[in-house]
Short mmCIF file of C-alpha atoms in Angstrom, two decimals:
data_model
loop_
_atom_site.label_atom_id
_atom_site.label_comp_id
_atom_site.label_asym_id
_atom_site.label_seq_id
_atom_site.Cartn_x
_atom_site.Cartn_y
_atom_site.Cartn_z
CA MET A 1 -16.84 -89.97 62.37
CA GLN A 2 -16.57 -87.25 59.74
CA PRO A 3 -14.18 -88.11 56.91
CA GLN A 4 -11.31 -85.69 56.44
CA ILE A 5 -11.81 -83.35 53.50
CA VAL A 6 -8.88 -83.35 51.12
CA LEU A 7 -8.94 -80.17 49.06
CA LEU A 8 -5.52 -80.01 47.47
CA LYS A 9 -3.38 -82.72 45.93
CA GLU A 10 -1.24 -84.62 48.39
CA GLY A 11 2.14 -83.07 49.03
CA THR A 12 0.95 -79.55 48.24
CA ASP A 13 2.82 -77.07 50.32
CA THR A 14 0.73 -74.19 51.65
CA SER A 15 2.07 -71.56 53.92
CA GLN A 16 0.06 -68.54 54.86
CA GLY A 17 -0.41 -65.60 57.14
CA LYS A 18 2.09 -63.26 58.69
CA PRO A 19 5.04 -65.69 58.82
CA GLN A 20 4.64 -66.17 55.06
CA LEU A 21 4.80 -62.42 54.44
CA VAL A 22 7.85 -61.99 56.61
CA SER A 23 9.63 -64.87 54.89
CA ASN A 24 8.91 -63.32 51.48
CA ILE A 25 10.38 -60.05 52.67
CA ASN A 26 13.46 -61.87 53.96
CA ALA A 27 13.90 -63.62 50.62
CA CYS A 28 13.90 -60.25 48.87
CA GLN A 29 16.47 -58.96 51.38
CA SER A 30 18.91 -61.67 50.44
CA ILE A 31 18.64 -60.75 46.75
CA VAL A 32 19.24 -57.12 47.58
CA ASP A 33 22.37 -58.18 49.46
CA ALA A 34 23.62 -59.87 46.29
CA VAL A 35 23.58 -56.67 44.21
CA ARG A 36 23.91 -54.10 46.97
CA THR A 37 27.67 -53.64 46.63
CA THR A 38 27.56 -52.95 42.88
CA LEU A 39 25.95 -49.52 43.19
CA GLY A 40 27.83 -46.39 42.23
CA PRO A 41 31.26 -45.36 41.01
CA ARG A 42 33.03 -47.36 43.71
CA GLY A 43 30.81 -50.40 43.28
CA MET A 44 32.33 -53.88 43.19
CA ASP A 45 31.78 -56.37 40.37
CA LYS A 46 30.32 -59.85 40.58
CA LEU A 47 31.85 -62.92 38.98
CA ILE A 48 29.06 -65.33 38.10
CA VAL A 49 29.79 -68.82 36.77
CA ASP A 50 26.85 -70.56 35.16
CA GLY A 51 26.16 -74.29 34.83
CA HIS A 52 28.33 -74.59 31.73
CA GLY A 53 31.28 -73.02 33.47
CA LYS A 54 31.07 -69.75 31.52
CA ALA A 55 32.24 -66.88 33.68
CA THR A 56 30.63 -63.44 33.47
CA ILE A 57 32.00 -60.41 35.26
CA SER A 58 29.46 -57.64 35.59
CA ASN A 59 28.12 -54.93 37.81
CA ASP A 60 25.01 -54.27 35.75
CA GLY A 61 22.10 -55.05 38.09
CA ALA A 62 19.93 -56.60 35.38
CA THR A 63 22.70 -58.85 34.07
CA ILE A 64 23.46 -60.16 37.55
CA MET A 65 19.79 -60.76 38.28
CA LYS A 66 19.32 -62.67 35.02
CA LEU A 67 22.32 -64.87 35.70
CA LEU A 68 21.35 -65.71 39.28
CA ASP A 69 18.95 -68.60 38.93
CA ILE A 70 16.37 -67.47 41.44
CA VAL A 71 13.67 -69.97 42.35
CA HIS A 72 11.91 -68.21 45.21
CA PRO A 73 8.58 -67.06 43.77
CA ALA A 74 8.33 -63.76 45.68
CA ALA A 75 11.94 -62.86 45.03
CA LYS A 76 11.41 -63.29 41.30
CA THR A 77 9.45 -60.03 41.23
CA LEU A 78 12.69 -58.20 42.00
CA VAL A 79 14.34 -59.84 38.99
CA ASP A 80 11.43 -58.72 36.84
CA ILE A 81 11.60 -55.08 37.92
CA ALA A 82 15.33 -55.05 37.21
CA LYS A 83 14.60 -56.40 33.72
CA SER A 84 11.84 -53.87 33.15
CA GLN A 85 14.11 -51.01 34.20
CA ASP A 86 16.75 -52.33 31.81
CA ALA A 87 14.30 -52.55 28.92
CA GLU A 88 12.65 -49.18 29.53
CA VAL A 89 15.54 -46.93 30.55
CA GLY A 90 18.65 -49.08 30.39
CA ASP A 91 20.30 -47.83 33.56
CA GLY A 92 19.40 -47.74 37.25
CA THR A 93 18.85 -51.48 37.47
CA THR A 94 20.70 -51.82 40.76
CA SER A 95 18.94 -48.82 42.28
CA VAL A 96 15.49 -50.19 41.56
CA VAL A 97 16.23 -53.48 43.35
CA LEU A 98 17.77 -51.64 46.30
CA LEU A 99 14.79 -49.31 46.65
CA ALA A 100 12.23 -52.11 46.54
CA GLY A 101 14.18 -54.16 49.07
CA GLU A 102 14.69 -51.23 51.39
CA ILE A 103 11.01 -50.18 51.37
CA LEU A 104 10.12 -53.75 52.37
CA LYS A 105 12.80 -53.78 55.04
CA GLN A 106 11.54 -50.55 56.59
CA VAL A 107 7.91 -51.70 56.78
CA LYS A 108 8.74 -55.20 58.03
CA PRO A 109 8.62 -54.25 61.75
CA PHE A 110 5.11 -52.83 61.25
CA ILE A 111 3.94 -56.04 59.61
CA GLU A 112 5.40 -58.07 62.47
CA GLU A 113 3.54 -55.93 64.97
CA GLY A 114 0.29 -56.67 63.18
CA VAL A 115 -0.37 -53.64 61.00
CA HIS A 116 -2.57 -54.80 58.15
CA PRO A 117 -0.70 -55.01 54.82
CA ARG A 118 -3.46 -53.00 53.09
CA ILE A 119 -2.70 -49.97 55.28
CA VAL A 120 0.99 -50.28 54.41
CA ILE A 121 0.16 -50.54 50.70
CA LYS A 122 -1.99 -47.43 50.89
CA ALA A 123 0.88 -45.54 52.52
CA ILE A 124 3.34 -46.68 49.82
CA ARG A 125 0.96 -45.51 47.10
CA LYS A 126 0.56 -42.15 48.77
CA ALA A 127 4.33 -41.77 49.15
CA LEU A 128 4.89 -42.70 45.51
CA GLN A 129 2.39 -40.07 44.39
CA LEU A 130 4.16 -37.39 46.43
CA CYS A 131 7.52 -38.42 44.97
CA MET A 132 6.26 -38.30 41.38
CA ASP A 133 4.81 -34.80 41.84
CA LYS A 134 8.04 -33.61 43.41
CA ILE A 135 10.31 -35.06 40.70
CA ASN A 136 8.23 -33.52 37.94
CA GLU A 137 8.32 -30.20 39.74
CA MET A 138 12.08 -30.28 40.42
CA ALA A 139 13.33 -31.74 37.14
CA VAL A 140 15.23 -29.22 35.07
CA ARG A 141 13.96 -29.00 31.50
CA ILE A 142 16.64 -28.70 28.93
CA GLU A 143 15.29 -26.75 26.04
CA LYS A 144 16.54 -27.98 22.71
CA GLN A 145 19.57 -25.74 22.63
CA SER A 146 22.17 -25.40 19.95
CA LYS A 147 23.76 -28.64 18.79
CA GLU A 148 26.95 -28.00 20.79
CA GLN A 149 25.14 -27.47 24.08
CA GLN A 150 22.88 -30.44 23.55
CA ARG A 151 25.90 -32.60 22.75
CA ALA A 152 27.73 -31.45 25.90
CA LEU A 153 24.67 -32.21 27.96
CA LEU A 154 24.21 -35.69 26.49
CA GLN A 155 27.87 -36.40 27.16
CA LYS A 156 27.40 -35.53 30.83
CA CYS A 157 24.50 -37.94 31.10
CA ALA A 158 26.47 -40.67 29.32
CA ALA A 159 29.47 -40.08 31.58
CA THR A 160 27.27 -40.35 34.69
CA ALA A 161 25.91 -43.66 33.42
CA MET A 162 29.43 -44.96 32.86
CA SER A 163 31.00 -43.70 36.05
CA SER A 164 29.88 -46.79 37.94
CA LYS A 165 31.10 -49.25 35.31
CA LEU A 166 34.38 -50.97 34.60
CA ILE A 167 35.29 -48.42 31.94
CA HIS A 168 34.93 -45.35 34.17
CA GLN A 169 38.60 -44.47 33.54
CA GLN A 170 37.83 -43.92 29.86
CA LYS A 171 34.41 -42.39 30.32
CA ASP A 172 35.28 -39.15 28.53
CA PHE A 173 36.51 -41.06 25.52
CA PHE A 174 33.49 -43.36 25.40
CA SER A 175 30.83 -40.76 26.23
CA LYS A 176 31.86 -38.80 23.13
CA MET A 177 31.68 -41.97 21.09
CA VAL A 178 28.26 -42.96 22.42
CA VAL A 179 26.77 -39.51 21.81
CA GLU A 180 28.19 -39.48 18.26
CA ALA A 181 26.67 -42.91 17.69
CA VAL A 182 23.21 -42.00 18.93
CA LEU A 183 23.13 -38.70 17.07
CA THR A 184 23.78 -40.45 13.73
CA LEU A 185 20.53 -42.43 14.10
CA ASP A 186 17.24 -41.23 12.68
CA ASP A 187 14.44 -39.78 14.80
CA LEU A 188 13.08 -43.08 16.07
CA LEU A 189 16.53 -43.93 17.51
CA PRO A 190 16.35 -47.69 16.84
CA LEU A 191 18.85 -49.52 19.06
CA ASN A 192 19.66 -52.26 16.56
CA MET A 193 21.12 -49.71 14.17
CA ILE A 194 24.15 -49.33 16.44
CA GLY A 195 26.28 -52.40 15.92
CA ILE A 196 28.85 -53.26 18.55
CA LYS A 197 31.68 -55.54 17.43
CA LYS A 198 34.22 -56.86 19.91
CA ILE A 199 37.79 -57.74 18.97
CA THR A 200 40.20 -58.92 21.63
CA GLY A 201 43.64 -57.36 21.64
CA GLY A 202 44.78 -53.76 21.68
CA SER A 203 43.78 -51.19 24.27
CA LEU A 204 40.38 -49.67 25.00
CA GLU A 205 41.57 -46.37 23.56
CA GLU A 206 41.92 -48.06 20.16
CA SER A 207 38.17 -48.57 19.95
CA GLN A 208 36.65 -46.67 17.08
CA LEU A 209 33.33 -45.53 15.74
CA VAL A 210 32.59 -46.22 12.08
CA SER A 211 29.75 -44.11 10.73
CA GLY A 212 28.42 -46.79 8.47
CA VAL A 213 28.68 -50.53 8.71
CA ALA A 214 31.56 -52.79 9.64
CA PHE A 215 31.44 -56.53 10.02
CA LYS A 216 33.83 -59.40 10.34
CA LYS A 217 35.19 -61.03 7.22
CA THR A 218 32.86 -63.93 6.62
CA PHE A 219 33.61 -67.49 5.63
CA SER A 220 35.26 -67.38 2.21
CA TYR A 221 36.51 -69.76 -0.44
CA ALA A 222 39.66 -69.93 -2.51
CA GLY A 223 40.03 -67.04 -4.87
CA PHE A 224 38.95 -64.30 -2.49
CA GLU A 225 42.56 -63.15 -2.16
CA MET A 226 42.50 -62.02 -5.78
CA ALA A 227 39.54 -59.74 -5.24
CA PRO A 228 40.43 -56.07 -4.74
CA LYS A 229 40.25 -54.90 -1.14
CA SER A 230 39.08 -51.34 -1.51
CA TYR A 231 36.78 -49.35 -3.75
CA LYS A 232 35.77 -45.76 -4.13
CA ASN A 233 32.12 -45.00 -5.01
CA CYS A 234 31.17 -48.61 -4.94
CA LYS A 235 27.84 -50.18 -5.78
CA ILE A 236 26.69 -52.91 -3.46
CA ALA A 237 24.44 -55.82 -4.37
CA LEU A 238 22.65 -57.34 -1.36
CA LEU A 239 21.44 -60.85 -2.07
CA ASN A 240 19.69 -63.72 -0.47
CA ILE A 241 20.81 -66.21 -3.12
CA GLU A 242 23.02 -69.24 -2.91
CA LEU A 243 25.77 -68.99 -5.47
CA GLU A 244 27.19 -72.48 -5.49
CA LEU A 245 26.37 -75.85 -6.98
CA LYS A 246 23.73 -77.69 -5.03
CA ALA A 247 24.02 -81.35 -4.11
CA GLU A 248 21.42 -83.55 -5.75
CA ARG A 249 18.24 -84.44 -3.94
CA ASP A 250 18.71 -87.79 -2.25
CA ASN A 251 15.85 -89.54 -3.95
CA ALA A 252 16.04 -87.87 -7.37
CA GLU A 253 16.29 -90.29 -10.24
CA ILE A 254 17.37 -89.39 -13.74
CA ARG A 255 17.56 -92.09 -16.43
CA VAL A 256 19.98 -91.42 -19.27
CA ASP A 257 20.99 -93.83 -21.96
CA ASN A 258 24.15 -92.19 -23.18
CA VAL A 259 26.95 -89.97 -21.94
CA LYS A 260 25.91 -86.95 -24.02
CA GLU A 261 22.62 -86.63 -22.18
CA TYR A 262 24.36 -86.87 -18.81
CA GLN A 263 26.76 -84.17 -19.95
CA LYS A 264 23.77 -81.96 -20.86
CA ILE A 265 22.44 -82.24 -17.34
CA VAL A 266 25.79 -81.26 -15.84
CA ASP A 267 26.16 -78.37 -18.29
CA ALA A 268 22.67 -77.13 -17.53
CA GLU A 269 23.53 -76.97 -13.85
CA TRP A 270 26.68 -74.96 -14.47
CA GLN A 271 24.83 -72.80 -16.96
CA ILE A 272 22.24 -71.83 -14.35
CA LEU A 273 25.00 -70.73 -11.98
CA TYR A 274 26.88 -68.81 -14.71
CA ASN A 275 23.68 -67.05 -15.82
CA LYS A 276 23.12 -65.83 -12.26
CA LEU A 277 26.72 -64.62 -12.00
CA ALA A 278 26.59 -62.86 -15.36
CA LYS A 279 23.42 -61.02 -14.36
CA ILE A 280 24.98 -59.84 -11.11
CA HIS A 281 28.06 -58.67 -13.01
CA GLU A 282 25.99 -56.83 -15.62
CA SER A 283 24.17 -54.86 -12.95
CA GLY A 284 27.43 -53.01 -12.33
CA ALA A 285 27.85 -53.98 -8.69
CA ASN A 286 31.40 -54.02 -7.26
CA VAL A 287 30.61 -55.56 -3.91
CA VAL A 288 28.35 -58.57 -3.55
CA LEU A 289 27.05 -59.49 -0.09
CA SER A 290 24.87 -62.53 0.36
CA LYS A 291 23.18 -64.07 3.36
CA LEU A 292 23.69 -67.54 1.89
CA PRO A 293 27.05 -69.09 0.96
CA ILE A 294 28.92 -67.98 -2.17
CA GLY A 295 30.85 -70.93 -3.59
CA ASP A 296 34.40 -71.10 -4.92
CA VAL A 297 33.40 -70.92 -8.58
CA ALA A 298 31.48 -67.72 -7.90
CA THR A 299 34.33 -66.30 -5.82
CA GLN A 300 36.81 -66.86 -8.68
CA TYR A 301 34.34 -65.48 -11.20
CA PHE A 302 33.88 -62.28 -9.22
CA ALA A 303 37.60 -61.93 -8.50
CA ASP A 304 38.42 -62.17 -12.22
CA ARG A 305 36.02 -59.29 -12.85
CA ASN A 306 37.39 -57.12 -10.05
CA MET A 307 34.41 -57.62 -7.76
CA PHE A 308 34.47 -58.31 -4.06
CA CYS A 309 32.11 -60.85 -2.56
CA ALA A 310 31.23 -62.09 0.92
CA GLY A 311 28.81 -64.89 1.65
CA ARG A 312 27.09 -65.91 4.87
CA VAL A 313 26.80 -62.34 6.11
CA PRO A 314 24.75 -62.29 9.36
CA GLU A 315 21.23 -61.00 8.80
CA GLU A 316 21.54 -58.03 11.17
CA ASP A 317 24.66 -56.80 9.36
CA LEU A 318 22.94 -57.16 5.99
CA LYS A 319 19.98 -55.15 7.27
CA ARG A 320 22.21 -52.43 8.64
CA THR A 321 24.10 -52.24 5.34
CA MET A 322 20.79 -51.87 3.54
CA LYS A 323 19.71 -49.11 5.94
CA SER A 324 22.87 -47.09 5.50
CA CYS A 325 23.71 -47.68 1.84
CA GLY A 326 20.20 -47.93 0.40
CA GLY A 327 19.26 -50.69 -2.01
CA ALA A 328 17.22 -53.79 -1.32
CA VAL A 329 17.91 -57.41 -0.50
CA MET A 330 17.20 -59.43 -3.64
CA THR A 331 16.08 -63.05 -3.62
CA THR A 332 16.54 -63.70 -7.34
CA ALA A 333 19.25 -62.76 -9.80
CA ASN A 334 16.81 -61.92 -12.57
CA ASP A 335 15.76 -58.41 -11.67
CA ILE A 336 18.96 -56.92 -10.34
CA LYS A 337 19.10 -53.44 -11.81
CA PRO A 338 20.98 -50.31 -10.73
CA SER A 339 17.98 -49.04 -8.77
CA VAL A 340 18.18 -51.86 -6.20
CA LEU A 341 21.92 -51.51 -5.56
CA GLY A 342 23.27 -49.75 -2.49
CA HIS A 343 25.98 -47.10 -2.71
CA CYS A 344 28.80 -45.92 -0.53
CA ASP A 345 31.84 -43.69 -1.04
CA ASP A 346 34.39 -45.96 0.47
CA PHE A 347 34.62 -49.70 0.92
CA GLU A 348 37.68 -51.42 2.28
CA GLU A 349 38.71 -54.57 4.01
CA ILE A 350 41.08 -53.83 6.85
CA GLN A 351 42.90 -55.84 9.45
CA ILE A 352 41.87 -55.08 13.04
CA GLY A 353 43.64 -57.24 15.59
CA GLY A 354 43.44 -60.81 14.43
CA GLU A 355 40.29 -60.22 12.37
CA ARG A 356 39.68 -58.94 8.89
CA PHE A 357 36.88 -56.40 8.77
CA ASN A 358 34.79 -55.16 5.86
CA VAL A 359 34.11 -51.47 6.40
CA PHE A 360 31.63 -49.31 4.49
CA LYS A 361 32.15 -45.59 4.97
CA GLY A 362 30.51 -42.49 3.58
CA CYS A 363 27.08 -44.01 3.23
CA PRO A 364 24.44 -41.66 1.80
CA ASN A 365 21.70 -42.42 4.36
CA ALA A 366 24.07 -43.12 7.22
CA THR A 367 21.51 -43.64 9.96
CA THR A 368 23.54 -46.48 11.35
CA CYS A 369 26.96 -46.82 12.86
CA THR A 370 29.24 -49.47 14.28
CA ILE A 371 31.34 -49.29 17.41
CA ILE A 372 34.43 -51.47 17.19
CA LEU A 373 35.66 -52.27 20.69
CA ARG A 374 39.21 -53.33 21.46
CA GLY A 375 40.43 -54.65 24.79
CA GLY A 376 42.25 -57.37 26.63
CA ALA A 377 40.18 -60.16 28.06
CA GLU A 378 36.94 -61.41 26.58
CA GLN A 379 34.94 -60.92 29.79
CA PHE A 380 36.24 -57.38 29.94
CA LEU A 381 34.98 -56.66 26.44
CA GLU A 382 31.58 -58.13 27.21
CA GLU A 383 31.25 -55.95 30.28
CA THR A 384 32.35 -52.92 28.23
CA GLU A 385 29.61 -53.72 25.74
CA ARG A 386 27.03 -53.89 28.57
CA SER A 387 28.24 -50.57 29.95
CA LEU A 388 28.01 -48.94 26.54
CA HIS A 389 24.51 -50.34 26.14
CA ASP A 390 23.52 -48.59 29.37
CA ALA A 391 25.05 -45.34 28.21
CA ILE A 392 23.44 -45.55 24.76
CA MET A 393 20.03 -46.14 26.34
CA ILE A 394 20.51 -43.16 28.64
CA VAL A 395 21.43 -40.85 25.78
CA ARG A 396 18.38 -42.03 23.80
CA ARG A 397 16.13 -41.41 26.78
CA THR A 398 17.60 -37.97 27.42
CA ILE A 399 16.94 -36.95 23.81
CA LYS A 400 13.33 -38.10 24.08
CA HIS A 401 12.52 -36.82 27.60
CA ASP A 402 14.58 -33.73 27.92
CA SER A 403 14.55 -33.17 31.66
CA VAL A 404 17.30 -34.09 34.11
CA VAL A 405 17.81 -34.30 37.87
CA ALA A 406 21.02 -34.53 39.88
CA GLY A 407 22.35 -38.01 40.57
CA GLY A 408 24.57 -39.26 43.37
CA GLY A 409 21.73 -39.70 45.86
CA ALA A 410 20.70 -36.03 45.70
CA ILE A 411 17.18 -36.57 44.42
CA GLU A 412 16.54 -39.43 46.87
CA MET A 413 17.55 -37.28 49.83
CA GLU A 414 15.23 -34.50 48.69
CA LEU A 415 12.29 -36.91 48.26
CA SER A 416 13.05 -38.40 51.65
CA LYS A 417 12.86 -34.93 53.21
CA ILE A 418 9.55 -34.18 51.44
CA LEU A 419 8.01 -37.41 52.73
CA ARG A 420 9.29 -36.81 56.26
CA ASP A 421 7.80 -33.33 56.30
CA TYR A 422 4.51 -34.66 54.96
CA SER A 423 4.35 -37.44 57.54
CA ARG A 424 4.43 -34.85 60.35
CA THR A 425 1.26 -33.23 59.04
CA ILE A 426 -0.97 -36.31 59.14
CA ALA A 427 -2.34 -38.44 61.96
CA GLY A 428 -2.74 -42.18 62.34
CA LYS A 429 -0.65 -45.14 61.32
CA GLU A 430 0.19 -43.66 57.94
CA GLN A 431 2.42 -41.13 59.65
CA LEU A 432 4.80 -43.85 60.83
CA LEU A 433 4.64 -45.74 57.56
CA ILE A 434 5.43 -42.73 55.38
CA ALA A 435 8.30 -41.82 57.68
CA ALA A 436 9.58 -45.40 57.27
CA ILE A 437 9.43 -45.13 53.48
CA ALA A 438 11.25 -41.79 53.72
CA LYS A 439 14.00 -43.61 55.60
CA GLY A 440 13.99 -46.31 52.93
CA LEU A 441 14.81 -43.79 50.19
CA GLU A 442 18.06 -42.93 51.98
CA ILE A 443 19.44 -46.34 51.02
CA ILE A 444 20.82 -44.96 47.74
CA PRO A 445 23.16 -42.29 49.19
CA ARG A 446 23.95 -44.59 52.12
CA GLN A 447 24.97 -47.41 49.82
CA LEU A 448 27.05 -45.05 47.69
CA CYS A 449 28.98 -44.14 50.84
CA ASP A 450 29.30 -47.73 52.04
CA ASN A 451 30.62 -48.92 48.69
CA ALA A 452 33.23 -46.18 48.67
CA GLY A 453 34.21 -46.94 52.26
CA PHE A 454 33.04 -43.61 53.69
CA ASP A 455 31.37 -43.06 57.03
CA ALA A 456 27.76 -43.22 55.85
CA THR A 457 26.15 -41.89 59.02
CA ASN A 458 28.34 -38.83 59.04
CA ILE A 459 27.71 -37.97 55.38
CA LEU A 460 23.97 -38.64 55.62
CA ASN A 461 23.74 -36.27 58.58
CA LYS A 462 25.47 -33.56 56.56
CA LEU A 463 23.09 -34.24 53.66
CA ARG A 464 19.98 -34.08 55.85
CA GLN A 465 21.17 -30.78 57.22
CA LYS A 466 21.85 -29.36 53.75
CA HIS A 467 18.49 -30.48 52.40
CA ALA A 468 16.70 -29.05 55.43
CA GLN A 469 18.35 -25.71 54.64
CA GLY A 470 17.07 -25.95 51.08
CA GLY A 471 20.12 -27.26 49.18
CA GLN A 472 17.98 -29.55 47.09
CA TRP A 473 20.69 -30.81 44.71
CA TYR A 474 23.20 -31.85 47.36
CA GLY A 475 24.38 -35.44 47.08
CA VAL A 476 27.39 -37.60 47.85
CA ASP A 477 30.67 -36.49 46.30
CA ILE A 478 32.64 -39.68 45.82
CA THR A 479 35.95 -38.07 44.88
CA LYS A 480 36.29 -35.79 47.90
CA GLU A 481 34.55 -37.99 50.49
CA ASP A 482 32.14 -35.19 51.21
CA ILE A 483 28.87 -33.73 49.96
CA ALA A 484 28.54 -31.47 46.94
CA ASP A 485 25.99 -29.76 44.75
CA ASN A 486 25.74 -32.50 42.17
CA PHE A 487 23.90 -30.36 39.69
CA GLN A 488 26.92 -28.10 39.37
CA GLU A 489 29.26 -31.09 39.46
CA CYS A 490 27.38 -32.30 36.34
CA VAL A 491 26.33 -35.61 37.84
CA TRP A 492 23.11 -35.70 35.87
CA GLU A 493 20.55 -38.36 35.17
CA PRO A 494 17.41 -38.20 33.05
CA SER A 495 14.44 -37.78 35.38
CA ILE A 496 12.71 -40.66 33.59
CA ILE A 497 15.21 -43.06 35.25
CA LYS A 498 14.15 -41.96 38.71
CA ILE A 499 10.45 -41.95 37.89
CA ASN A 500 10.65 -45.43 36.42
CA ALA A 501 12.82 -46.77 39.24
CA LEU A 502 10.57 -45.45 42.01
CA THR A 503 7.40 -46.61 40.31
CA ALA A 504 8.75 -50.10 39.68
CA ALA A 505 10.16 -50.40 43.20
CA ALA A 506 6.88 -49.29 44.79
CA GLU A 507 4.88 -51.66 42.62
CA ALA A 508 7.13 -54.59 43.49
CA ALA A 509 6.91 -53.81 47.20
CA ILE A 510 3.13 -53.54 47.00
CA MET A 511 2.91 -56.82 45.15
CA ILE A 512 5.03 -58.68 47.66
CA LEU A 513 3.08 -57.17 50.58
CA SER A 514 -0.27 -58.16 49.15
CA VAL A 515 0.61 -61.88 49.03
CA ASP A 516 -0.30 -63.71 52.21
CA GLU A 517 -0.32 -67.32 51.07
CA THR A 518 1.81 -69.43 48.77
CA ILE A 519 0.36 -72.66 47.42
CA LYS A 520 2.90 -74.84 45.74
CA SER A 521 1.76 -77.99 43.98
CA PRO A 522 4.14 -80.92 43.92
CA LYS A 523 5.67 -81.66 40.54
CA SER A 524 3.59 -84.26 38.75
CA GLY A 525 5.11 -87.71 38.87
CA GLY A 526 6.86 -87.07 42.13
CA ASP A 527 9.65 -84.67 42.84
CA GLY A 528 13.06 -85.67 41.52
CA PRO A 529 14.95 -88.87 42.18
CA MET A 530 13.48 -89.50 45.66
CA ALA A 531 10.04 -90.35 44.29
CA GLY A 532 9.75 -94.04 43.43
CA ALA A 533 12.18 -95.29 40.83
CA PRO A 534 15.55 -93.62 40.32
CA MET A 535 15.78 -91.18 37.41
CA GLY A 536 16.54 -92.84 34.10
CA ARG A 537 19.67 -91.75 32.32
CA GLY A 538 19.27 -89.44 29.39
CA MET A 539 20.23 -90.67 25.96
CA GLY A 540 23.89 -91.39 25.77
CA ARG A 541 24.69 -89.85 29.13
CA PRO A 542 27.40 -91.77 30.96
CA MET A 543 26.35 -93.25 34.29
#
């Protein structure tokens, strides 16, 4: 009687072999179905409610993927590629998930019939290589032309990125704004130098771009009403100092034997505060911004001397003010001298909607800007911000990698044709696999048609015919329910989007195909309430 060998902890779930692979592919399919309908100008939006009941309306692939709490281990790779696409290029997050899912879907029958996953992976790699070569060959370089032409071009790319979002009605208005915003940045194009502030109320058209810094009126004490609300040629002191009386330490002990000595202690405390204030005033600053609170005594003191102050300014706003107005953030009042003050031509506090805003304009090193968004509902504003983020990323990428391809499914159809032609020239199993991947690429134009309610088969047939005749930029024309030369229609996307999307999708597909066994250990201490004793209640949670 041989004893049974126990290798893994009891309750470990292992599943392996072909069924495991197929189930992983199916899991990825169901994720693709979740974001499939959001692609393109006629895409639908998703309303996602999280555990705390907060509702988010979005059609940005990455946002949806983040908010869906996905537990399936294989399907998580799709979430990761959407995130990577978002971080690297900013747009094309839905496309990348669709492509990965569709490649898997097309090779699934081969896996079921017993083709070894390694052969499939080799075919995907080969196909990817062909696609990369073709994109680099087809992409149209945009030489750094005159400022006007470059601006027009960037606006087209921004408008293409926005055409599938909620704000596509106002895309002309916003694409100008986004391009202005990105062009004010310095050469490194840091994203955090574009601030986006949202104020509910008003219409989208009332949004504005401030070249400089704007932030919400911060928490303020009595006396701020007396401070002037606008300055010309103002000097700005940026501080990281608390300007209010501190409470005593809890365990401090001071022994005094008469009232005079106690009075001295109190006076000393006030004196310290007044010395700080006097030094700030002497430096000649008109506007004082501090990261820490500015108390009521200080507020009155500044107001009496015609100075404006704001305490508890968020760190990012302080940094952006420093970037655009110069100066430095001081942590002590002792060495404030004119050289560390920032400057700007115009400072004013204005009312926007229900909020008071501090606006700095005419900054000498204005490499930062602020977009102030207006709109109805809060969710709508949040989605507008996400759409603008996509567009800003696209414009940044286009400036850095100055080559574009036509969007609207045109490039995918061309790649699909290339792969199909190639597959006819080789023998063996790879021929079928590469043809399958070629079919997988057609998902993008097909989905664009489906989402717009067109007859996808009909339009795809027209496209295949056009591409076979050499019309390499033909893609879906959403407005006329037909096909069109999307390069002339100015539906442009930076080629880096497509390169990144295809690479990420192929890598994800390869990764999922190369897994043939999942080993899942049970959670230690049993799994949830079923194991042994019932779960204890958390502190203070009602039964």
